[in-house]
PDB file of C-alpha atoms in Angstrom:
ATOM      1  CA  UNK A 166     -29.374 -61.998  12.523  1.00  0.00           C
ATOM      2  CA  UNK A 167     -30.169 -65.332  12.714  1.00  0.00           C
ATOM      3  CA  UNK A 168     -34.143 -65.174  12.805  1.00  0.00           C
ATOM      4  CA  UNK A 169     -34.319 -62.316   9.983  1.00  0.00           C
ATOM      5  CA  UNK A 170     -31.756 -65.469   7.279  1.00  0.00           C
ATOM      6  CA  UNK A 171     -34.445 -67.985   8.847  1.00  0.00           C
ATOM      7  CA  UNK A 172     -37.050 -65.497   7.625  1.00  0.00           C
ATOM      8  CA  UNK A 173     -35.353 -64.418   4.442  1.00  0.00           C
ATOM      9  CA  UNK A 174     -35.095 -68.894   3.675  1.00  0.00           C
ATOM     10  CA  UNK A 175     -39.020 -69.146   4.533  1.00  0.00           C
ATOM     11  CA  UNK A 176     -39.418 -66.432   2.114  1.00  0.00           C
ATOM     12  CA  UNK A 177     -37.397 -67.603  -0.641  1.00  0.00           C
ATOM     13  CA  UNK A 178     -39.399 -70.832   0.131  1.00  0.00           C
ATOM     14  CA  UNK A 179     -42.653 -70.112  -0.522  1.00  0.00           C
ATOM     15  CA  UNK A 180     -42.531 -66.830  -2.196  1.00  0.00           C
ATOM     16  CA  UNK A 181     -45.451 -64.821  -0.898  1.00  0.00           C
ATOM     17  CA  UNK A 182     -44.661 -62.811   2.415  1.00  0.00           C
ATOM     18  CA  UNK A 183     -47.982 -64.085   4.080  1.00  0.00           C
ATOM     19  CA  UNK A 184     -47.005 -67.508   4.186  1.00  0.00           C
ATOM     20  CA  UNK A 185     -43.699 -66.941   4.906  1.00  0.00           C
ATOM     21  CA  UNK A 186     -44.498 -64.878   8.505  1.00  0.00           C
ATOM     22  CA  UNK A 187     -47.178 -67.857   8.653  1.00  0.00           C
ATOM     23  CA  UNK A 188     -44.288 -70.272   8.513  1.00  0.00           C
ATOM     24  CA  UNK A 189     -42.375 -68.455  11.245  1.00  0.00           C
ATOM     25  CA  UNK A 190     -45.269 -68.000  13.249  1.00  0.00           C
ATOM     26  CA  UNK A 191     -44.798 -64.122  12.880  1.00  0.00           C
ATOM     27  CA  UNK A 192     -46.797 -61.131  11.573  1.00  0.00           C
ATOM     28  CA  UNK A 193     -46.137 -60.072   7.060  1.00  0.00           C
ATOM     29  CA  UNK A 194     -44.811 -56.747   8.639  1.00  0.00           C
ATOM     30  CA  UNK A 195     -42.658 -58.752  10.904  1.00  0.00           C
ATOM     31  CA  UNK A 196     -41.677 -60.909   8.161  1.00  0.00           C
ATOM     32  CA  UNK A 197     -40.596 -57.511   5.482  1.00  0.00           C
ATOM     33  CA  UNK A 198     -39.123 -55.557   8.389  1.00  0.00           C
ATOM     34  CA  UNK A 199     -37.114 -58.389   9.182  1.00  0.00           C
ATOM     35  CA  UNK A 200     -35.740 -58.626   5.483  1.00  0.00           C
ATOM     36  CA  UNK A 201     -35.218 -55.119   5.145  1.00  0.00           C
ATOM     37  CA  UNK A 202     -33.349 -55.106   7.744  1.00  0.00           C
ATOM     38  CA  UNK A 203     -30.970 -58.010   6.443  1.00  0.00           C
ATOM     39  CA  UNK A 204     -30.568 -56.159   3.323  1.00  0.00           C
ATOM     40  CA  UNK A 205     -29.607 -52.739   5.266  1.00  0.00           C
ATOM     41  CA  UNK A 206     -27.500 -54.706   7.447  1.00  0.00           C
ATOM     42  CA  UNK A 207     -25.557 -56.383   3.622  1.00  0.00           C
ATOM     43  CA  UNK A 208     -26.022 -53.268   2.032  1.00  0.00           C
ATOM     44  CA  UNK A 209     -27.734 -54.936  -0.649  1.00  0.00           C
ATOM     45  CA  UNK A 210     -31.076 -55.757  -2.584  1.00  0.00           C
ATOM     46  CA  UNK A 211     -32.649 -59.360  -1.465  1.00  0.00           C
ATOM     47  CA  UNK A 212     -35.962 -59.397  -2.941  1.00  0.00           C
ATOM     48  CA  UNK A 213     -38.267 -57.719  -6.100  1.00  0.00           C
ATOM     49  CA  UNK A 214     -40.430 -55.999  -4.631  1.00  0.00           C
ATOM     50  CA  UNK A 215     -43.742 -55.048  -6.109  1.00  0.00           C
ATOM     51  CA  UNK A 216     -47.337 -55.534  -5.248  1.00  0.00           C
ATOM     52  CA  UNK A 217     -46.025 -58.811  -4.150  1.00  0.00           C
ATOM     53  CA  UNK A 218     -42.877 -61.392  -4.022  1.00  0.00           C
ATOM     54  CA  UNK A 219     -40.859 -61.196  -7.009  1.00  0.00           C
ATOM     55  CA  UNK A 220     -38.336 -63.874  -6.812  1.00  0.00           C
ATOM     56  CA  UNK A 221     -35.120 -63.270  -5.622  1.00  0.00           C
ATOM     57  CA  UNK A 222     -32.137 -60.250  -7.184  1.00  0.00           C
ATOM     58  CA  UNK A 223     -28.389 -62.062  -7.923  1.00  0.00           C
ATOM     59  CA  UNK A 224     -26.582 -60.870  -4.687  1.00  0.00           C
ATOM     60  CA  UNK A 225     -30.571 -62.626  -2.862  1.00  0.00           C
ATOM     61  CA  UNK A 226     -29.770 -65.598  -4.999  1.00  0.00           C
ATOM     62  CA  UNK A 227     -25.980 -65.815  -3.533  1.00  0.00           C
ATOM     63  CA  UNK A 228     -27.290 -64.645   0.645  1.00  0.00           C
ATOM     64  CA  UNK A 229     -29.708 -67.178   0.578  1.00  0.00           C
ATOM     65  CA  UNK A 230     -26.877 -70.600   0.162  1.00  0.00           C
ATOM     66  CA  UNK A 231     -25.114 -68.644   3.145  1.00  0.00           C
ATOM     67  CA  UNK A 232     -28.486 -68.212   4.552  1.00  0.00           C
ATOM     68  CA  UNK A 233     -29.225 -71.753   4.222  1.00  0.00           C
ATOM     69  CA  UNK A 234     -25.410 -73.146   5.968  1.00  0.00           C
ATOM     70  CA  UNK A 235     -25.141 -70.151   9.036  1.00  0.00           C
ATOM     71  CA  UNK A 236     -29.374 -70.918  10.250  1.00  0.00           C
ATOM     72  CA  UNK A 237     -27.930 -74.525   9.546  1.00  0.00           C
ATOM     73  CA  UNK A 238     -24.416 -74.128  11.935  1.00  0.00           C
ATOM     74  CA  UNK A 239     -26.697 -72.613  14.462  1.00  0.00           C
ATOM     75  CA  UNK A 240     -29.611 -75.233  13.903  1.00  0.00           C
ATOM     76  CA  UNK A 241     -26.588 -78.022  14.969  1.00  0.00           C
ATOM     77  CA  UNK A 242     -24.661 -76.339  17.717  1.00  0.00           C
ATOM     78  CA  UNK A 243     -28.207 -75.817  20.098  1.00  0.00           C
ATOM     79  CA  UNK A 244     -29.398 -79.064  19.039  1.00  0.00           C
ATOM     80  CA  UNK A 245     -25.761 -80.086  20.791  1.00  0.00           C
ATOM     81  CA  UNK A 246     -26.431 -78.513  23.348  1.00  0.00           C
ATOM     82  CA  UNK A 247     -29.694 -79.777  23.961  1.00  0.00           C
ATOM     83  CA  UNK A 248     -28.253 -83.276  23.787  1.00  0.00           C
ATOM     84  CA  UNK A 249     -25.089 -82.518  26.331  1.00  0.00           C
ATOM     85  CA  UNK A 250     -27.503 -81.673  28.934  1.00  0.00           C
ATOM     86  CA  UNK A 251     -30.517 -83.796  28.141  1.00  0.00           C
ATOM     87  CA  UNK A 252     -28.803 -87.296  25.841  1.00  0.00           C
ATOM     88  CA  UNK A 253     -30.200 -86.814  22.191  1.00  0.00           C
ATOM     89  CA  UNK A 254     -34.064 -86.417  22.025  1.00  0.00           C
ATOM     90  CA  UNK A 255     -35.893 -83.693  18.965  1.00  0.00           C
ATOM     91  CA  UNK A 256     -37.920 -85.254  15.815  1.00  0.00           C
ATOM     92  CA  UNK A 257     -35.821 -86.756  12.705  1.00  0.00           C
ATOM     93  CA  UNK A 258     -37.648 -85.746   9.364  1.00  0.00           C
ATOM     94  CA  UNK A 259     -37.083 -88.465   7.151  1.00  0.00           C
ATOM     95  CA  UNK A 260     -38.514 -88.189   2.928  1.00  0.00           C
ATOM     96  CA  UNK A 261     -38.462 -91.602   1.315  1.00  0.00           C
ATOM     97  CA  UNK A 262     -38.743 -93.147  -2.221  1.00  0.00           C
ATOM     98  CA  UNK A 263     -41.983 -95.348  -2.021  1.00  0.00           C
ATOM     99  CA  UNK A 264     -40.306 -99.029  -3.014  1.00  0.00           C
ATOM    100  CA  UNK A 265     -38.289 -97.971   0.289  1.00  0.00           C
ATOM    101  CA  UNK A 266     -40.818 -97.500   3.140  1.00  0.00           C
ATOM    102  CA  UNK A 267     -40.961-100.528   3.544  1.00  0.00           C
ATOM    103  CA  UNK A 268     -37.417-101.071   4.585  1.00  0.00           C
ATOM    104  CA  UNK A 269     -37.753 -97.876   6.929  1.00  0.00           C
ATOM    105  CA  UNK A 270     -39.094 -99.343   9.885  1.00  0.00           C
ATOM    106  CA  UNK A 271     -35.884-101.585   9.868  1.00  0.00           C
ATOM    107  CA  UNK A 272     -33.944 -97.998  10.549  1.00  0.00           C
ATOM    108  CA  UNK A 273     -36.600 -95.660  12.531  1.00  0.00           C
ATOM    109  CA  UNK A 274     -37.253 -98.684  14.769  1.00  0.00           C
ATOM    110  CA  UNK A 275     -33.565-100.134  15.743  1.00  0.00           C
ATOM    111  CA  UNK A 276     -32.645 -95.934  16.474  1.00  0.00           C
ATOM    112  CA  UNK A 277     -35.714 -95.558  18.803  1.00  0.00           C
ATOM    113  CA  UNK A 278     -35.220 -98.151  21.390  1.00  0.00           C
ATOM    114  CA  UNK A 279     -31.193 -97.506  21.905  1.00  0.00           C
ATOM    115  CA  UNK A 280     -32.396 -93.137  21.956  1.00  0.00           C
ATOM    116  CA  UNK A 281     -36.839 -93.022  23.363  1.00  0.00           C
ATOM    117  CA  UNK A 282     -36.658 -89.157  23.208  1.00  0.00           C
ATOM    118  CA  UNK A 283     -36.314 -89.525  19.776  1.00  0.00           C
ATOM    119  CA  UNK A 284     -39.558 -89.006  17.511  1.00  0.00           C
ATOM    120  CA  UNK A 285     -39.923 -89.626  13.402  1.00  0.00           C
ATOM    121  CA  UNK A 286     -41.221 -88.164  10.195  1.00  0.00           C
ATOM    122  CA  UNK A 287     -41.590 -90.413   7.739  1.00  0.00           C
ATOM    123  CA  UNK A 288     -42.995 -88.326   3.995  1.00  0.00           C
ATOM    124  CA  UNK A 289     -43.524 -90.583   0.703  1.00  0.00           C
ATOM    125  CA  UNK A 290     -42.036 -88.916  -1.766  1.00  0.00           C
ATOM    126  CA  UNK A 291     -40.072 -88.726  -5.090  1.00  0.00           C
ATOM    127  CA  UNK A 292     -36.135 -88.242  -5.301  1.00  0.00           C
ATOM    128  CA  UNK A 293     -35.988 -85.859  -6.679  1.00  0.00           C
ATOM    129  CA  UNK A 294     -38.558 -84.348  -4.383  1.00  0.00           C
ATOM    130  CA  UNK A 295     -36.280 -86.045  -2.082  1.00  0.00           C
ATOM    131  CA  UNK A 296     -33.192 -84.265  -2.859  1.00  0.00           C
ATOM    132  CA  UNK A 297     -34.970 -80.552  -2.669  1.00  0.00           C
ATOM    133  CA  UNK A 298     -36.726 -81.391   0.347  1.00  0.00           C
ATOM    134  CA  UNK A 299     -32.665 -82.215   1.831  1.00  0.00           C
ATOM    135  CA  UNK A 300     -31.705 -78.860   0.559  1.00  0.00           C
ATOM    136  CA  UNK A 301     -33.891 -76.469   1.870  1.00  0.00           C
ATOM    137  CA  UNK A 302     -33.813 -78.180   5.091  1.00  0.00           C
ATOM    138  CA  UNK A 303     -36.915 -79.277   5.317  1.00  0.00           C
ATOM    139  CA  UNK A 304     -35.939 -83.141   6.495  1.00  0.00           C
ATOM    140  CA  UNK A 305     -32.822 -83.992   7.835  1.00  0.00           C
ATOM    141  CA  UNK A 306     -31.821 -87.172   5.550  1.00  0.00           C
ATOM    142  CA  UNK A 307     -33.460 -89.173   2.533  1.00  0.00           C
ATOM    143  CA  UNK A 308     -33.381 -92.623   1.232  1.00  0.00           C
ATOM    144  CA  UNK A 309     -32.950 -92.486  -2.545  1.00  0.00           C
ATOM    145  CA  UNK A 310     -31.579 -94.700  -5.807  1.00  0.00           C
ATOM    146  CA  UNK A 311     -27.818 -93.865  -5.430  1.00  0.00           C
ATOM    147  CA  UNK A 312     -26.253 -94.394  -8.656  1.00  0.00           C
ATOM    148  CA  UNK A 313     -29.137 -94.291 -11.015  1.00  0.00           C
ATOM    149  CA  UNK A 314     -29.520 -89.861 -11.493  1.00  0.00           C
ATOM    150  CA  UNK A 315     -27.116 -87.886 -10.105  1.00  0.00           C
ATOM    151  CA  UNK A 316     -27.287 -87.050  -6.753  1.00  0.00           C
ATOM    152  CA  UNK A 317     -25.407 -83.605  -5.860  1.00  0.00           C
ATOM    153  CA  UNK A 318     -23.734 -83.051  -2.237  1.00  0.00           C
ATOM    154  CA  UNK A 319     -24.386 -84.813  -0.158  1.00  0.00           C
ATOM    155  CA  UNK A 320     -22.954 -88.242   2.627  1.00  0.00           C
ATOM    156  CA  UNK A 321     -24.431 -90.896   1.819  1.00  0.00           C
ATOM    157  CA  UNK A 322     -24.975 -94.702   3.215  1.00  0.00           C
ATOM    158  CA  UNK A 323     -25.823 -97.336   0.603  1.00  0.00           C
ATOM    159  CA  UNK A 324     -27.873 -99.907   2.237  1.00  0.00           C
ATOM    160  CA  UNK A 325     -29.116-102.516   0.304  1.00  0.00           C
ATOM    161  CA  UNK A 326     -29.702-102.762  -3.346  1.00  0.00           C
ATOM    162  CA  UNK A 327     -33.148-103.447  -5.117  1.00  0.00           C
ATOM    163  CA  UNK A 328     -33.581-105.928  -7.643  1.00  0.00           C
ATOM    164  CA  UNK A 329     -36.963-106.797 -10.108  1.00  0.00           C
ATOM    165  CA  UNK A 330     -38.845-108.948  -9.278  1.00  0.00           C
ATOM    166  CA  UNK A 331     -42.136-109.245 -11.881  1.00  0.00           C
ATOM    167  CA  UNK A 332     -45.812-109.696  -9.408  1.00  0.00           C
ATOM    168  CA  UNK A 333     -48.505-112.075 -11.084  1.00  0.00           C
ATOM    169  CA  UNK A 334     -51.489-114.115  -9.789  1.00  0.00           C
ATOM    170  CA  UNK A 335     -51.525-117.832 -10.520  1.00  0.00           C
ATOM    171  CA  UNK A 336     -52.978-118.657 -13.642  1.00  0.00           C
ATOM    172  CA  UNK A 337     -51.826-115.239 -15.653  1.00  0.00           C
ATOM    173  CA  UNK A 338     -48.617-115.973 -18.167  1.00  0.00           C
ATOM    174  CA  UNK A 339     -45.485-116.596 -17.077  1.00  0.00           C
ATOM    175  CA  UNK A 340     -47.386-117.091 -13.274  1.00  0.00           C
ATOM    176  CA  UNK A 341     -45.249-120.852 -13.796  1.00  0.00           C
ATOM    177  CA  UNK A 342     -42.014-119.827 -14.772  1.00  0.00           C
ATOM    178  CA  UNK A 343     -38.908-119.104 -12.595  1.00  0.00           C
ATOM    179  CA  UNK A 344     -37.507-116.495 -14.262  1.00  0.00           C
ATOM    180  CA  UNK A 345     -38.606-113.799 -16.675  1.00  0.00           C
ATOM    181  CA  UNK A 346     -37.325-111.155 -19.770  1.00  0.00           C
ATOM    182  CA  UNK A 347     -37.712-107.965 -19.427  1.00  0.00           C
ATOM    183  CA  UNK A 348     -39.026-107.950 -23.471  1.00  0.00           C
ATOM    184  CA  UNK A 349     -41.399-111.651 -22.425  1.00  0.00           C
ATOM    185  CA  UNK A 350     -43.502-108.785 -19.985  1.00  0.00           C
ATOM    186  CA  UNK A 351     -44.411-106.335 -21.913  1.00  0.00           C
ATOM    187  CA  UNK A 352     -47.260-107.538 -23.621  1.00  0.00           C
ATOM    188  CA  UNK A 353     -48.803-108.011 -19.655  1.00  0.00           C
ATOM    189  CA  UNK A 354     -51.717-106.015 -18.112  1.00  0.00           C
ATOM    190  CA  UNK A 355     -48.788-103.775 -15.785  1.00  0.00           C
ATOM    191  CA  UNK A 356     -49.902-101.734 -13.379  1.00  0.00           C
ATOM    192  CA  UNK A 357     -46.533 -99.701 -12.721  1.00  0.00           C
ATOM    193  CA  UNK A 358     -45.986 -95.947 -10.214  1.00  0.00           C
ATOM    194  CA  UNK A 359     -46.194 -92.687 -12.266  1.00  0.00           C
ATOM    195  CA  UNK A 360     -43.323 -91.729 -14.088  1.00  0.00           C
ATOM    196  CA  UNK A 361     -41.679 -88.546 -11.592  1.00  0.00           C
ATOM    197  CA  UNK A 362     -40.914 -91.462 -10.352  1.00  0.00           C
ATOM    198  CA  UNK A 363     -37.181 -92.782  -9.927  1.00  0.00           C
ATOM    199  CA  UNK A 364     -38.648 -96.888 -10.266  1.00  0.00           C
ATOM    200  CA  UNK A 365     -40.386 -96.743 -13.117  1.00  0.00           C
ATOM    201  CA  UNK A 366     -37.342 -94.149 -14.858  1.00  0.00           C
ATOM    202  CA  UNK A 367     -35.605 -97.244 -14.290  1.00  0.00           C
ATOM    203  CA  UNK A 368     -38.272-100.158 -15.386  1.00  0.00           C
ATOM    204  CA  UNK A 369     -38.580 -97.910 -18.950  1.00  0.00           C
ATOM    205  CA  UNK A 370     -35.412 -97.898 -19.545  1.00  0.00           C
ATOM    206  CA  UNK A 371     -34.549-102.011 -18.360  1.00  0.00           C
ATOM    207  CA  UNK A 372     -37.027-102.313 -20.675  1.00  0.00           C
ATOM    208  CA  UNK A 373     -35.722-100.131 -23.518  1.00  0.00           C
ATOM    209  CA  UNK A 374     -32.933-101.903 -23.501  1.00  0.00           C
ATOM    210  CA  UNK A 375     -34.970-105.278 -23.853  1.00  0.00           C
ATOM    211  CA  UNK A 376     -35.375-103.390 -27.549  1.00  0.00           C
ATOM    212  CA  UNK A 377     -39.456-102.761 -25.329  1.00  0.00           C
ATOM    213  CA  UNK A 378     -42.154-100.404 -24.381  1.00  0.00           C
ATOM    214  CA  UNK A 379     -44.648 -99.990 -21.866  1.00  0.00           C
ATOM    215  CA  UNK A 380     -47.967 -98.508 -21.910  1.00  0.00           C
ATOM    216  CA  UNK A 381     -48.621 -99.219 -18.637  1.00  0.00           C
ATOM    217  CA  UNK A 382     -53.094-100.116 -18.390  1.00  0.00           C
ATOM    218  CA  UNK A 383     -52.895 -98.012 -14.682  1.00  0.00           C
ATOM    219  CA  UNK A 384     -49.675 -96.023 -13.428  1.00  0.00           C
ATOM    220  CA  UNK A 385     -50.500 -94.733  -9.698  1.00  0.00           C
ATOM    221  CA  UNK A 386     -47.685 -93.154  -6.971  1.00  0.00           C
ATOM    222  CA  UNK A 387     -48.908 -95.377  -4.012  1.00  0.00           C
ATOM    223  CA  UNK A 388     -47.529 -98.338  -3.490  1.00  0.00           C
ATOM    224  CA  UNK A 389     -50.772 -99.516  -1.860  1.00  0.00           C
ATOM    225  CA  UNK A 390     -53.271 -98.594  -4.956  1.00  0.00           C
ATOM    226  CA  UNK A 391     -50.136-101.102  -7.272  1.00  0.00           C
ATOM    227  CA  UNK A 392     -51.251-103.945  -4.316  1.00  0.00           C
ATOM    228  CA  UNK A 393     -54.025-103.587  -3.719  1.00  0.00           C
ATOM    229  CA  UNK A 394     -54.949-104.200  -7.672  1.00  0.00           C
ATOM    230  CA  UNK A 395     -52.050-106.647  -8.164  1.00  0.00           C
ATOM    231  CA  UNK A 396     -54.363-109.037  -5.514  1.00  0.00           C
ATOM    232  CA  UNK A 397     -57.392-108.999  -7.722  1.00  0.00           C
ATOM    233  CA  UNK A 398     -55.814-111.157 -10.027  1.00  0.00           C
ATOM    234  CA  UNK A 399     -56.811-109.572 -13.074  1.00  0.00           C
ATOM    235  CA  UNK A 400     -53.289-107.391 -13.137  1.00  0.00           C
ATOM    236  CA  UNK A 401     -49.575-107.553 -13.279  1.00  0.00           C
ATOM    237  CA  UNK A 402     -46.601-104.777 -12.033  1.00  0.00           C
ATOM    238  CA  UNK A 403     -42.653-105.075 -11.591  1.00  0.00           C
ATOM    239  CA  UNK A 404     -41.719-104.546  -8.026  1.00  0.00           C
ATOM    240  CA  UNK A 405     -38.216-104.717  -5.926  1.00  0.00           C
ATOM    241  CA  UNK A 406     -37.743-107.825  -4.465  1.00  0.00           C
ATOM    242  CA  UNK A 407     -37.253-106.891  -0.835  1.00  0.00           C
ATOM    243  CA  UNK A 408     -40.562-104.626  -0.981  1.00  0.00           C
ATOM    244  CA  UNK A 409     -41.876-107.727  -2.275  1.00  0.00           C
ATOM    245  CA  UNK A 410     -40.984-109.595   0.210  1.00  0.00           C
ATOM    246  CA  UNK A 411     -42.061-106.853   3.463  1.00  0.00           C
ATOM    247  CA  UNK A 412     -45.667-106.983   1.971  1.00  0.00           C
ATOM    248  CA  UNK A 413     -45.242-111.026   2.125  1.00  0.00           C
ATOM    249  CA  UNK A 414     -47.165-111.621  -1.644  1.00  0.00           C
ATOM    250  CA  UNK A 415     -48.092-115.631  -0.929  1.00  0.00           C
ATOM    251  CA  UNK A 416     -50.432-117.488  -3.683  1.00  0.00           C
ATOM    252  CA  UNK A 417     -52.099-117.169  -5.946  1.00  0.00           C
ATOM    253  CA  UNK A 418     -49.583-114.833  -5.648  1.00  0.00           C
ATOM    254  CA  UNK A 419     -46.085-114.912  -7.064  1.00  0.00           C
ATOM    255  CA  UNK A 420     -42.605-113.055  -7.008  1.00  0.00           C
ATOM    256  CA  UNK A 421     -40.530-114.322 -10.505  1.00  0.00           C
ATOM    257  CA  UNK A 422     -37.302-112.925 -11.011  1.00  0.00           C
ATOM    258  CA  UNK A 423     -36.459-111.217 -13.374  1.00  0.00           C
ATOM    259  CA  UNK A 424     -33.813-111.008 -16.643  1.00  0.00           C
ATOM    260  CA  UNK A 425     -32.284-109.770 -19.020  1.00  0.00           C
ATOM    261  CA  UNK A 426     -30.732-108.054 -17.605  1.00  0.00           C
ATOM    262  CA  UNK A 427     -30.292-109.030 -13.896  1.00  0.00           C
ATOM    263  CA  UNK A 428     -30.734-105.483 -13.111  1.00  0.00           C
ATOM    264  CA  UNK A 429     -29.791-103.709  -9.545  1.00  0.00           C
ATOM    265  CA  UNK A 430     -30.095-100.593  -8.276  1.00  0.00           C
ATOM    266  CA  UNK A 431     -28.489 -99.442  -5.283  1.00  0.00           C
ATOM    267  CA  UNK A 432     -30.468 -97.516  -2.219  1.00  0.00           C
ATOM    268  CA  UNK A 433     -29.612 -95.633   0.303  1.00  0.00           C
ATOM    269  CA  UNK A 434     -29.753 -92.501   3.545  1.00  0.00           C
ATOM    270  CA  UNK A 435     -28.824 -89.793   2.242  1.00  0.00           C
ATOM    271  CA  UNK A 436     -28.168 -86.221   4.460  1.00  0.00           C
ATOM    272  CA  UNK A 437     -26.398 -83.199   3.680  1.00  0.00           C
ATOM    273  CA  UNK A 438     -22.340 -83.127   3.115  1.00  0.00           C
ATOM    274  CA  UNK A 439     -22.853 -81.132   6.470  1.00  0.00           C
ATOM    275  CA  UNK A 440     -19.958 -81.186   8.799  1.00  0.00           C
ATOM    276  CA  UNK A 441     -20.134 -81.625  11.745  1.00  0.00           C
ATOM    277  CA  UNK A 442     -23.819 -83.687  11.647  1.00  0.00           C
ATOM    278  CA  UNK A 443     -26.349 -82.549  14.085  1.00  0.00           C
ATOM    279  CA  UNK A 444     -26.179 -85.386  16.605  1.00  0.00           C
ATOM    280  CA  UNK A 445     -29.446 -86.670  15.534  1.00  0.00           C
ATOM    281  CA  UNK A 446     -28.283 -87.048  11.733  1.00  0.00           C
ATOM    282  CA  UNK A 447     -25.161 -88.353  13.235  1.00  0.00           C
ATOM    283  CA  UNK A 448     -27.209 -90.999  15.089  1.00  0.00           C
ATOM    284  CA  UNK A 449     -29.255 -91.947  11.931  1.00  0.00           C
ATOM    285  CA  UNK A 450     -26.356 -92.189   9.610  1.00  0.00           C
ATOM    286  CA  UNK A 451     -24.496 -94.725  12.327  1.00  0.00           C
ATOM    287  CA  UNK A 452     -27.405 -97.281  12.628  1.00  0.00           C
ATOM    288  CA  UNK A 453     -28.027 -96.850   8.643  1.00  0.00           C
ATOM    289  CA  UNK A 454     -24.161 -97.808   8.121  1.00  0.00           C
ATOM    290  CA  UNK A 455     -24.825-100.871  11.634  1.00  0.00           C
ATOM    291  CA  UNK A 456     -28.324-102.007   8.968  1.00  0.00           C
ATOM    292  CA  UNK A 457     -26.276-101.906   5.854  1.00  0.00           C
ATOM    293  CA  UNK A 458     -23.902-104.992   7.498  1.00  0.00           C
ATOM    294  CA  UNK A 459     -27.413-106.700   8.307  1.00  0.00           C
ATOM    295  CA  UNK A 460     -28.643-106.062   4.884  1.00  0.00           C
ATOM    296  CA  UNK A 461     -24.984-107.479   3.486  1.00  0.00           C
ATOM    297  CA  UNK A 462     -24.493-110.938   6.062  1.00  0.00           C
ATOM    298  CA  UNK A 463     -27.983-111.869   5.193  1.00  0.00           C
ATOM    299  CA  UNK A 464     -27.965-111.256   1.309  1.00  0.00           C
TER     300      UNK A 464
END
């Protein structure tokens, strides 16, 4: 039954019998037969079939939620038994919004010192993708904004507050200032994250509150691209203070606080709302709480 439920989850995600079979490491006939047997066991049609996958039936959509919970519980049980026998080991998959990527090492490094048998996979994703990957069990945890857009049902640990700075070269407008307003920076040639990133939506929101709009001269979903353009001295950007500090901007680049308003948004670790969590996820949540205490102590 568990194998068949995993086949069904893969098909719902891939929306293609061949790709789902490949993900599951079986042949397409084996996957198709397994889902057919699952339908017979449950007494309902789960999949709309034609010459190709056409979607899930209403019953299939209902079963999908159960399938994810059952498979998730099974994975938790297996991991607990493995941890009981051999100690904490395995791979933790984390998806983080781009502005939080530089902070991930402060979570993963002390974690692995305590649990050397654990490895990590870290992905850069939008906040919407983080929640989607978490809901589909494609990642174990996410790092994203907690207080700006709806999160749905998740377990969350607030880590730090993100505050915003104008990052610009010495000699550019406002580079000699101790602070600058959101309205003032609207006239600068800015390179910003793309609109699908929540950080960009936050920036646009505060600019709108100041009564201005910005048309960036460059947009990218990569922080490295933004940093490389700032270093030319010809571009400015708006970035969180902690990100600028992590990358170590120095002369001739300045980080200037943005006020009116002096805005902040909370970034934290999120996980699926399971009880109990897998041993790996619970240990990661514990490490996140310790990191949050460290952030608060050094404010």
